[in-house]
Coordinates of C-alpha atoms in Angstrom, one line a residue:
X11 CA -4.8 24.1 46.4
X12 CA -2.0 24.8 43.9
X13 CA -1.8 28.5 42.8
X14 CA -0.8 29.4 39.3
X15 CA 2.3 31.6 39.1
X16 CA 2.6 34.7 37.0
X17 CA 5.1 32.9 34.7
X18 CA 2.6 30.1 34.2
X19 CA -0.2 32.5 33.4
X20 CA 2.0 34.4 31.0
X21 CA 3.0 31.2 29.3
X22 CA -0.5 30.0 28.9
X23 CA -1.7 33.4 27.8
X24 CA 0.9 33.5 25.0
X25 CA 0.1 30.0 23.9
X26 CA -3.6 30.7 23.8
X27 CA -2.9 33.9 21.9
X28 CA -0.7 32.2 19.4
X29 CA -3.2 29.3 18.9
X30 CA -6.0 31.8 18.4
X31 CA -3.9 33.7 15.8
X32 CA -3.2 30.4 13.9
X33 CA -6.9 29.5 14.1
X34 CA -7.8 32.9 12.6
X35 CA -5.4 32.5 9.7
X36 CA -7.2 29.3 8.8
X37 CA -10.8 30.5 9.5
X38 CA -10.8 34.0 8.0
X39 CA -9.9 32.9 4.4
X40 CA -12.6 30.3 4.6
X41 CA -15.2 32.9 5.8
X42 CA -14.1 35.2 3.0
X43 CA -14.5 32.6 0.3
X44 CA -17.9 31.6 1.7
X45 CA -19.0 35.2 1.8
X46 CA -18.0 35.8 -1.8
X47 CA -19.9 32.7 -2.9
X48 CA -23.1 33.9 -1.2
X49 CA -22.9 37.7 -1.9
X50 CA -24.7 39.8 -4.5
X51 CA -22.6 40.7 -7.6
X52 CA -22.7 44.4 -7.1
X53 CA -21.4 44.1 -3.5
X54 CA -18.5 41.9 -4.8
X55 CA -17.6 44.3 -7.5
X56 CA -17.7 47.2 -5.1
X57 CA -15.3 45.4 -2.7
X58 CA -17.7 45.5 0.3
X59 CA -17.6 41.7 0.9
X60 CA -15.2 40.7 3.7
X61 CA -16.2 37.9 6.2
X62 CA -19.9 38.0 5.9
X63 CA -22.3 37.7 2.9
X64 CA -23.7 41.0 1.7
X65 CA -26.9 40.8 -0.3
X66 CA -27.6 37.0 0.0
X67 CA -27.4 35.4 -3.4
X68 CA -26.9 31.8 -4.4
X69 CA -26.8 32.3 -8.2
X70 CA -23.1 31.3 -8.3
X71 CA -23.9 27.8 -7.0
X72 CA -26.8 27.6 -9.5
X73 CA -24.5 28.5 -12.4
X74 CA -21.8 26.1 -11.3
X75 CA -24.3 23.2 -11.1
X76 CA -26.2 23.9 -14.3
X77 CA -23.4 25.3 -16.5
X78 CA -20.5 22.9 -15.7
X79 CA -19.8 19.2 -15.1
X80 CA -19.8 19.8 -11.4
X81 CA -22.4 17.1 -10.6
X82 CA -20.5 14.4 -12.6
X83 CA -17.2 15.5 -11.1
X84 CA -18.8 15.4 -7.7
X85 CA -20.0 11.8 -8.4
X86 CA -16.5 10.9 -9.6
X87 CA -15.0 12.2 -6.4
X88 CA -17.5 10.3 -4.3
X89 CA -16.7 7.0 -6.2
X90 CA -12.9 7.6 -5.8
X91 CA -13.2 8.4 -2.1
X92 CA -15.7 5.7 -1.0
X93 CA -14.1 2.8 -2.9
X94 CA -10.6 4.1 -2.1
X95 CA -11.2 4.4 1.6
X96 CA -12.9 1.0 1.8
X97 CA -10.0 -0.7 0.0
X98 CA -7.3 1.2 1.9
X99 CA -8.9 0.5 5.3
X100 CA -9.3 -3.2 4.5
X101 CA -5.7 -3.6 3.5
X102 CA -4.4 -1.4 6.3
X103 CA -6.2 -3.4 8.9
X104 CA -5.1 -6.7 7.4
X105 CA -1.5 -5.4 7.5
X106 CA -1.5 -3.7 10.9
X107 CA -3.2 -6.6 12.8
X108 CA -0.6 -9.4 12.1
X109 CA 2.3 -6.9 12.6
X110 CA 0.9 -6.1 16.0
X111 CA 0.8 -9.7 17.2
X112 CA 3.9 -10.8 19.1
X113 CA 3.8 -14.4 17.7
X114 CA 4.0 -13.2 14.1
X115 CA 7.4 -14.3 12.8
X116 CA 9.6 -11.6 11.3
X117 CA 7.2 -8.8 12.1
X118 CA 10.1 -6.5 13.1
X119 CA 11.8 -6.9 9.7
X120 CA 8.5 -6.5 7.8
X121 CA 7.8 -3.3 9.8
X122 CA 11.3 -1.9 9.1
X123 CA 10.9 -2.7 5.4
X124 CA 7.7 -0.7 5.3
X125 CA 9.2 2.2 7.3
X126 CA 12.0 2.2 4.7
X127 CA 9.5 3.1 2.0
X128 CA 8.6 6.3 4.0
X129 CA 12.2 7.6 3.4
X130 CA 13.0 6.1 0.0
X131 CA 10.5 5.7 -2.9
X132 CA 10.7 4.5 -6.5
X133 CA 9.8 8.0 -7.7
X134 CA 7.2 9.3 -10.1
X135 CA 8.5 8.0 -13.4
X136 CA 9.0 4.3 -12.3
X137 CA 5.5 4.4 -10.7
X138 CA 4.0 5.8 -13.9
X139 CA 5.7 3.1 -15.9
X140 CA 4.4 0.3 -13.7
X141 CA 0.9 1.7 -13.8
X142 CA 1.1 1.8 -17.6
X143 CA 2.6 -1.7 -17.9
X144 CA -0.3 -3.2 -15.9
X145 CA -2.8 -1.4 -18.0
X146 CA -4.3 0.8 -15.3
X147 CA -4.1 4.1 -17.2
X148 CA -7.3 6.0 -17.5
X149 CA -8.8 3.9 -14.7
X150 CA -9.5 4.7 -11.1
X151 CA -7.5 1.6 -10.2
X152 CA -4.4 3.7 -10.9
X153 CA -5.4 5.9 -8.0
X154 CA -6.4 3.1 -5.6
X155 CA -3.8 0.4 -6.0
X156 CA -0.6 2.5 -5.5
X157 CA -2.2 4.1 -2.5
X158 CA -3.7 1.0 -0.8
X159 CA -1.5 1.3 2.3
X160 CA -0.1 4.5 3.8
X161 CA 2.8 3.4 6.0
X162 CA 2.2 6.1 8.6
X163 CA -1.5 5.2 8.9
X164 CA -0.5 1.6 9.2
X165 CA 1.9 2.3 12.0
X166 CA -0.6 4.3 13.9
X167 CA -3.1 1.5 13.7
X168 CA -0.5 -1.1 14.5
X169 CA 0.5 0.7 17.7
X170 CA -3.1 1.1 18.7
X171 CA -3.7 -2.6 18.3
X172 CA -0.6 -3.3 20.4
X173 CA -2.0 -1.2 23.2
X174 CA -5.1 -3.3 23.6
X175 CA -4.6 -5.5 26.7
X176 CA -3.3 -9.1 26.0
X177 CA -5.8 -10.4 28.5
X178 CA -8.6 -9.8 26.1
X179 CA -6.8 -11.9 23.5
X180 CA -6.3 -14.7 26.0
X181 CA -9.9 -14.6 27.0
X182 CA -10.9 -14.9 23.4
X183 CA -8.7 -17.9 22.9
X184 CA -10.2 -19.6 25.9
X185 CA -13.6 -19.1 24.3
X186 CA -12.4 -20.7 21.1
X187 CA -11.9 -17.5 19.0
X188 CA -9.5 -17.8 16.1
X189 CA -7.6 -14.9 14.7
X190 CA -10.4 -13.8 12.4
X191 CA -13.0 -13.8 15.2
X192 CA -10.6 -12.0 17.5
X193 CA -10.0 -9.3 14.9
X194 CA -13.7 -8.9 14.0
X195 CA -15.3 -9.3 17.4
X196 CA -12.7 -8.0 19.9
X197 CA -10.0 -5.8 18.3
X198 CA -12.0 -3.8 15.8
X199 CA -14.9 -2.9 18.2
X200 CA -12.4 -1.6 20.6
X201 CA -10.5 0.4 17.9
X202 CA -13.3 2.8 16.9
X203 CA -11.1 5.9 17.6
X204 CA -8.2 4.9 15.5
X205 CA -10.5 3.5 12.7
X206 CA -12.3 6.8 12.5
X207 CA -9.1 8.8 12.5
X208 CA -7.4 6.7 9.7
X209 CA -10.7 6.7 7.7
X210 CA -10.6 10.5 7.9
X211 CA -7.0 10.6 6.8
X212 CA -7.7 8.4 3.8
X213 CA -10.9 10.2 2.9
X214 CA -9.2 13.6 2.8
X215 CA -6.4 12.2 0.7
X216 CA -8.6 10.6 -1.9
X217 CA -11.1 13.5 -2.0
X218 CA -8.3 16.0 -2.7
X219 CA -6.5 13.8 -5.3
X220 CA -5.3 16.1 -8.0
X221 CA -1.9 15.3 -9.3
X222 CA -2.5 11.5 -9.7
X223 CA -5.8 12.2 -11.5
X224 CA -4.0 14.5 -13.9
X225 CA -1.2 12.0 -14.4
X226 CA -3.2 8.8 -14.9
X227 CA -6.7 9.9 -16.1
X228 CA -7.0 11.0 -19.7
X229 CA -10.7 11.4 -20.1
X230 CA -12.1 14.7 -18.8
X231 CA -15.4 12.9 -18.1
X232 CA -13.6 11.0 -15.3
X233 CA -12.1 14.0 -13.7
X234 CA -12.9 14.6 -10.0
X235 CA -13.8 17.8 -8.3
X236 CA -10.3 18.7 -7.4
X237 CA -9.2 18.8 -11.1
X238 CA -12.4 20.5 -12.3
X239 CA -12.1 23.2 -9.7
X240 CA -8.4 23.8 -10.4
X241 CA -9.1 24.0 -14.2
X242 CA -11.9 26.5 -13.6
X243 CA -9.9 28.7 -11.3
X244 CA -7.0 28.9 -13.7
X245 CA -9.0 29.2 -16.9
X246 CA -10.5 32.7 -17.0
X247 CA -12.0 32.1 -20.4
X248 CA -14.0 29.1 -19.0
X249 CA -15.3 31.2 -16.2
X250 CA -16.4 33.9 -18.7
X251 CA -18.3 31.2 -20.7
X252 CA -20.1 30.1 -17.6
X253 CA -21.1 33.7 -16.9
X254 CA -22.4 34.1 -20.4
X255 CA -24.2 30.7 -20.3
X256 CA -26.1 31.8 -17.2
X257 CA -27.4 35.0 -18.7
X258 CA -30.6 34.8 -16.7
X259 CA -28.5 35.3 -13.5
X260 CA -26.0 37.9 -12.5
X261 CA -22.7 36.4 -11.5
X262 CA -19.0 37.3 -11.7
X263 CA -15.9 35.0 -12.0
X264 CA -14.9 35.8 -8.4
X265 CA -18.1 34.4 -7.0
X266 CA -17.9 31.3 -9.3
X267 CA -14.4 30.6 -8.1
X268 CA -15.5 30.9 -4.5
X269 CA -18.6 28.7 -5.1
X270 CA -16.5 26.0 -6.7
X271 CA -14.1 26.0 -3.8
X272 CA -17.0 25.8 -1.3
X273 CA -18.5 22.8 -3.1
X274 CA -15.1 21.2 -3.0
X275 CA -14.7 21.7 0.7
X276 CA -18.2 21.2 2.0
X277 CA -18.3 17.3 2.2
X278 CA -15.2 17.2 4.4
X279 CA -16.4 20.0 6.5
X280 CA -19.7 18.1 7.0
X281 CA -18.1 14.8 7.8
X282 CA -15.4 16.0 10.2
X283 CA -17.7 16.9 13.2
X284 CA -19.0 13.3 13.3
X285 CA -15.4 12.0 13.5
X286 CA -13.9 14.7 15.6
X287 CA -14.7 13.1 19.0
X288 CA -12.5 10.1 17.9
X289 CA -9.8 12.1 16.2
X290 CA -7.6 13.3 19.1
X291 CA -8.0 10.0 21.0
X292 CA -7.2 7.9 18.0
X293 CA -4.0 9.9 17.1
X294 CA -2.7 10.0 20.7
X295 CA -3.4 6.4 21.6
X296 CA -2.1 5.2 18.3
X297 CA 0.9 7.4 18.2
X298 CA 4.2 5.8 17.1
X299 CA 6.4 5.1 20.1
X300 CA 10.1 5.9 20.0

């Protein structure tokens, strides 16, 4: 039985300590925000709230839902995310699959051309002009079409497809499977880890869309949660109006800010545990080879 040396124990101990410290820097601000959103107003004003709610109170969430366009913005975020993820996954799969097949002519040059776009892009102004020329302004298509394929996500999925044994493809051909049946009945059922991982990547990206929404969407009624929350956090006058609107409840701007951030984060926090078991496996098996 191999014994662990003092150097190894010291190395692992330092690593665990560093990782725990990094985890705390991510977790403690989240706990503080959650505590502010659920604490009583007097406890917030007195500065007694740290990492645990003091005087349980949900009035901040009530004021946000009843006194703002939070529900409509939430609905807009859901539409942007669900449709965007569906379109991006469809196009990413249809791009990665042929590029992973050895018989696909010119696949190396197509892959290199797509990798080129990771290092050099047209820039914001040309992209804006193209979106405007095609009449996509003030439409969610301006968010979906330019972001249909993320090259990194496509490469991860392509590499995962390449790692699936060729014998399965040969067996499918012997059974009379064409390329579509092989993709739908063999490749995709075996690719659940990478599909879940890339779905999560796209979902987080679309859910947190802020700059593109500000750039391409002109109507405030079409704003998503990211834009609405950012506007409320920066606009102190708007927060005061929300406080005055909810005169029947006792809230302060700090709790409103915290509640809006929690509403923004909760969907991704809820979804992640269901995909977490696929996450590490999908990234590792689909990692880009050197």
